[in-house]
Short mmCIF file of N, CA and C in Angstrom, two decimals:
data_model
loop_
_atom_site.label_atom_id
_atom_site.label_comp_id
_atom_site.label_asym_id
_atom_site.label_seq_id
_atom_site.Cartn_x
_atom_site.Cartn_y
_atom_site.Cartn_z
N UNK A 1 10.38 -1.62 9.41
CA UNK A 1 9.91 -0.36 9.96
C UNK A 1 10.33 -0.28 11.42
N UNK A 2 10.91 0.82 11.80
CA UNK A 2 11.35 1.00 13.17
C UNK A 2 10.43 1.98 13.89
N UNK A 3 9.93 1.55 15.04
CA UNK A 3 9.07 2.40 15.87
C UNK A 3 9.82 2.69 17.15
N UNK A 4 9.86 3.96 17.53
CA UNK A 4 10.51 4.34 18.79
C UNK A 4 9.48 4.81 19.79
N UNK A 5 9.80 4.61 21.05
CA UNK A 5 8.93 5.02 22.14
C UNK A 5 8.97 6.54 22.26
N UNK A 6 7.81 7.16 22.30
CA UNK A 6 7.78 8.63 22.41
C UNK A 6 8.11 9.10 23.82
N UNK A 7 8.08 8.20 24.79
CA UNK A 7 8.37 8.57 26.18
C UNK A 7 9.86 8.56 26.47
N UNK A 8 10.57 7.51 26.00
CA UNK A 8 12.00 7.42 26.34
C UNK A 8 12.91 7.35 25.12
N UNK A 9 12.35 7.18 23.93
CA UNK A 9 13.15 7.15 22.71
C UNK A 9 13.74 5.79 22.37
N UNK A 10 13.48 4.77 23.17
CA UNK A 10 14.01 3.43 22.89
C UNK A 10 13.26 2.79 21.72
N UNK A 11 13.92 1.80 21.13
CA UNK A 11 13.27 1.02 20.07
C UNK A 11 12.13 0.23 20.69
N UNK A 12 11.01 0.17 19.96
CA UNK A 12 9.83 -0.55 20.43
C UNK A 12 9.51 -1.69 19.48
N UNK A 13 8.73 -2.63 19.96
CA UNK A 13 8.33 -3.78 19.17
C UNK A 13 6.85 -3.66 18.80
N UNK A 14 6.56 -3.93 17.51
CA UNK A 14 5.16 -3.98 17.08
C UNK A 14 4.64 -5.35 17.50
N UNK A 15 3.67 -5.37 18.38
CA UNK A 15 3.17 -6.63 18.93
C UNK A 15 1.93 -7.14 18.21
N UNK A 16 1.20 -6.22 17.62
CA UNK A 16 -0.03 -6.60 16.92
C UNK A 16 -0.37 -5.49 15.94
N UNK A 17 -1.01 -5.84 14.84
CA UNK A 17 -1.51 -4.82 13.92
C UNK A 17 -2.97 -5.09 13.61
N UNK A 18 -3.71 -4.03 13.47
CA UNK A 18 -5.13 -4.12 13.17
C UNK A 18 -5.38 -3.36 11.88
N UNK A 19 -5.61 -4.10 10.78
CA UNK A 19 -5.82 -3.47 9.48
C UNK A 19 -7.25 -2.95 9.42
N UNK A 20 -7.40 -1.64 9.41
CA UNK A 20 -8.71 -1.00 9.37
C UNK A 20 -9.22 -0.95 7.93
N UNK A 21 -8.34 -0.62 6.99
CA UNK A 21 -8.67 -0.59 5.57
C UNK A 21 -7.40 -0.88 4.78
N UNK A 22 -7.49 -0.89 3.45
CA UNK A 22 -6.29 -1.14 2.64
C UNK A 22 -5.24 -0.06 2.82
N UNK A 23 -5.66 1.13 3.25
CA UNK A 23 -4.74 2.26 3.38
C UNK A 23 -4.45 2.68 4.81
N UNK A 24 -4.99 1.96 5.80
CA UNK A 24 -4.83 2.41 7.19
C UNK A 24 -4.76 1.21 8.14
N UNK A 25 -3.77 1.23 9.03
CA UNK A 25 -3.62 0.20 10.06
C UNK A 25 -3.26 0.85 11.39
N UNK A 26 -3.60 0.16 12.46
CA UNK A 26 -3.18 0.56 13.80
C UNK A 26 -2.15 -0.46 14.28
N UNK A 27 -1.00 0.03 14.74
CA UNK A 27 0.08 -0.83 15.21
C UNK A 27 0.15 -0.75 16.73
N UNK A 28 -0.01 -1.88 17.39
CA UNK A 28 0.06 -1.93 18.85
C UNK A 28 1.51 -2.24 19.22
N UNK A 29 2.13 -1.32 19.95
CA UNK A 29 3.56 -1.38 20.22
C UNK A 29 3.86 -1.39 21.71
N UNK A 30 5.06 -1.90 22.02
CA UNK A 30 5.54 -1.88 23.38
C UNK A 30 7.01 -1.51 23.41
N UNK A 31 7.38 -0.64 24.33
CA UNK A 31 8.77 -0.21 24.48
C UNK A 31 9.63 -1.38 24.94
N UNK A 32 10.82 -1.50 24.36
CA UNK A 32 11.74 -2.59 24.72
C UNK A 32 12.55 -2.30 25.98
N UNK A 33 12.49 -1.07 26.48
CA UNK A 33 13.21 -0.72 27.71
C UNK A 33 12.35 -1.16 28.91
N UNK A 34 12.81 -2.16 29.66
CA UNK A 34 12.01 -2.66 30.79
C UNK A 34 11.74 -1.61 31.86
N UNK A 35 12.60 -0.61 31.97
CA UNK A 35 12.37 0.44 32.95
C UNK A 35 11.25 1.39 32.51
N UNK A 36 10.97 1.43 31.22
CA UNK A 36 9.91 2.30 30.69
C UNK A 36 8.59 1.53 30.63
N UNK A 37 8.55 0.48 29.81
CA UNK A 37 7.37 -0.36 29.71
C UNK A 37 6.15 0.28 29.05
N UNK A 38 6.36 1.40 28.39
CA UNK A 38 5.25 2.10 27.74
C UNK A 38 4.64 1.24 26.62
N UNK A 39 3.31 1.13 26.60
CA UNK A 39 2.61 0.49 25.49
C UNK A 39 1.75 1.55 24.82
N UNK A 40 1.65 1.47 23.48
CA UNK A 40 0.98 2.53 22.73
C UNK A 40 0.53 2.02 21.37
N UNK A 41 -0.30 2.82 20.73
CA UNK A 41 -0.80 2.51 19.39
C UNK A 41 -0.30 3.58 18.42
N UNK A 42 0.23 3.12 17.29
CA UNK A 42 0.71 4.01 16.24
C UNK A 42 -0.21 3.84 15.03
N UNK A 43 -0.59 4.96 14.42
CA UNK A 43 -1.40 4.92 13.20
C UNK A 43 -0.48 4.87 11.99
N UNK A 44 -0.79 3.99 11.05
CA UNK A 44 -0.01 3.87 9.82
C UNK A 44 -0.96 4.01 8.65
N UNK A 45 -0.75 5.04 7.83
CA UNK A 45 -1.65 5.28 6.71
C UNK A 45 -0.91 5.62 5.44
N UNK A 46 -1.51 5.21 4.33
CA UNK A 46 -0.98 5.54 3.01
C UNK A 46 -1.19 7.03 2.75
N UNK A 47 -0.17 7.69 2.22
CA UNK A 47 -0.26 9.12 1.94
C UNK A 47 -0.53 9.37 0.45
N UNK A 48 0.44 9.05 -0.40
CA UNK A 48 0.28 9.28 -1.83
C UNK A 48 1.34 8.52 -2.61
N UNK A 49 1.10 8.35 -3.90
CA UNK A 49 2.05 7.67 -4.79
C UNK A 49 3.01 8.68 -5.40
N UNK A 50 4.24 8.25 -5.60
CA UNK A 50 5.22 9.09 -6.27
C UNK A 50 5.26 8.77 -7.76
N UNK A 51 4.96 7.54 -8.11
CA UNK A 51 4.83 7.14 -9.52
C UNK A 51 3.82 6.01 -9.58
N UNK A 52 3.05 5.93 -10.64
CA UNK A 52 2.01 4.89 -10.71
C UNK A 52 2.62 3.51 -10.87
N UNK A 53 1.90 2.53 -10.40
CA UNK A 53 2.33 1.14 -10.54
C UNK A 53 2.19 0.70 -11.98
N UNK A 54 3.21 0.04 -12.51
CA UNK A 54 3.13 -0.50 -13.87
C UNK A 54 2.06 -1.57 -13.94
N UNK A 55 1.90 -2.32 -12.88
CA UNK A 55 0.88 -3.36 -12.84
C UNK A 55 -0.50 -2.74 -12.92
N UNK A 56 -0.73 -1.68 -12.20
CA UNK A 56 -2.02 -1.01 -12.23
C UNK A 56 -2.31 -0.46 -13.62
N UNK A 57 -1.31 0.11 -14.28
CA UNK A 57 -1.50 0.66 -15.62
C UNK A 57 -1.89 -0.43 -16.61
N UNK A 58 -1.25 -1.58 -16.51
CA UNK A 58 -1.56 -2.70 -17.39
C UNK A 58 -2.98 -3.19 -17.15
N UNK A 59 -3.36 -3.34 -15.89
CA UNK A 59 -4.71 -3.79 -15.58
C UNK A 59 -5.74 -2.79 -16.10
N UNK A 60 -5.47 -1.52 -15.95
CA UNK A 60 -6.38 -0.48 -16.44
C UNK A 60 -6.53 -0.57 -17.95
N UNK A 61 -5.44 -0.78 -18.66
CA UNK A 61 -5.50 -0.89 -20.12
C UNK A 61 -6.37 -2.07 -20.53
N UNK A 62 -6.22 -3.22 -19.88
CA UNK A 62 -7.04 -4.39 -20.22
C UNK A 62 -8.51 -4.15 -19.93
N UNK A 63 -8.80 -3.48 -18.83
CA UNK A 63 -10.19 -3.17 -18.51
C UNK A 63 -10.80 -2.25 -19.56
N UNK A 64 -10.03 -1.28 -20.04
CA UNK A 64 -10.52 -0.39 -21.09
C UNK A 64 -10.73 -1.15 -22.40
N UNK A 65 -9.83 -2.07 -22.71
CA UNK A 65 -9.97 -2.86 -23.94
C UNK A 65 -11.24 -3.69 -23.93
N UNK A 66 -11.61 -4.20 -22.76
CA UNK A 66 -12.81 -5.02 -22.65
C UNK A 66 -14.08 -4.23 -22.96
N UNK A 67 -14.04 -2.92 -22.81
CA UNK A 67 -15.23 -2.10 -23.07
C UNK A 67 -15.43 -1.82 -24.55
N UNK A 68 -14.40 -2.08 -25.37
CA UNK A 68 -14.52 -1.84 -26.81
C UNK A 68 -15.37 -2.93 -27.47
N UNK A 69 -16.05 -2.54 -28.52
CA UNK A 69 -16.80 -3.51 -29.33
C UNK A 69 -15.79 -4.45 -30.01
N UNK A 70 -16.20 -5.68 -30.34
CA UNK A 70 -15.27 -6.64 -30.97
C UNK A 70 -14.57 -6.09 -32.22
N UNK A 71 -15.30 -5.36 -33.07
CA UNK A 71 -14.66 -4.81 -34.27
C UNK A 71 -13.62 -3.75 -33.91
N UNK A 72 -13.86 -2.97 -32.85
CA UNK A 72 -12.88 -1.97 -32.40
C UNK A 72 -11.65 -2.66 -31.82
N UNK A 73 -11.85 -3.77 -31.13
CA UNK A 73 -10.72 -4.54 -30.60
C UNK A 73 -9.85 -5.06 -31.73
N UNK A 74 -10.49 -5.55 -32.81
CA UNK A 74 -9.74 -6.06 -33.96
C UNK A 74 -8.96 -4.94 -34.64
N UNK A 75 -9.58 -3.77 -34.77
CA UNK A 75 -8.89 -2.61 -35.35
C UNK A 75 -7.65 -2.25 -34.55
N UNK A 76 -7.82 -2.20 -33.24
CA UNK A 76 -6.70 -1.85 -32.37
C UNK A 76 -5.60 -2.91 -32.46
N UNK A 77 -5.99 -4.17 -32.50
CA UNK A 77 -5.01 -5.27 -32.62
C UNK A 77 -4.21 -5.12 -33.92
N UNK A 78 -4.88 -4.77 -35.00
CA UNK A 78 -4.19 -4.57 -36.28
C UNK A 78 -3.22 -3.40 -36.20
N UNK A 79 -3.64 -2.31 -35.56
CA UNK A 79 -2.78 -1.14 -35.43
C UNK A 79 -1.56 -1.45 -34.56
N UNK A 80 -1.77 -2.22 -33.50
CA UNK A 80 -0.65 -2.56 -32.61
C UNK A 80 0.35 -3.49 -33.30
N UNK A 81 -0.11 -4.31 -34.21
CA UNK A 81 0.80 -5.22 -34.91
C UNK A 81 1.76 -4.45 -35.82
N UNK A 82 1.43 -3.21 -36.15
CA UNK A 82 2.30 -2.38 -36.98
C UNK A 82 3.47 -1.80 -36.19
N UNK A 83 3.39 -1.82 -34.87
CA UNK A 83 4.46 -1.24 -34.04
C UNK A 83 5.68 -2.10 -34.00
#
């Protein structure tokens, strides 16, 4: 990830990050131009997904399977073996 200084446009270095939540962090940055020396905080947040994670879908399916009664699980297992 490249962060630029809003004062002079030079490339800046992320010196520290503070994770506020799983979807939001604050990045503490400093301008690499010694004549500028601007230090600042950039907010980084998750916006939205473009496609769902395959891993998440699999985990969701297993969680749903656990809620079925044992006889329903066996029925589903038999149906899946036909595929």
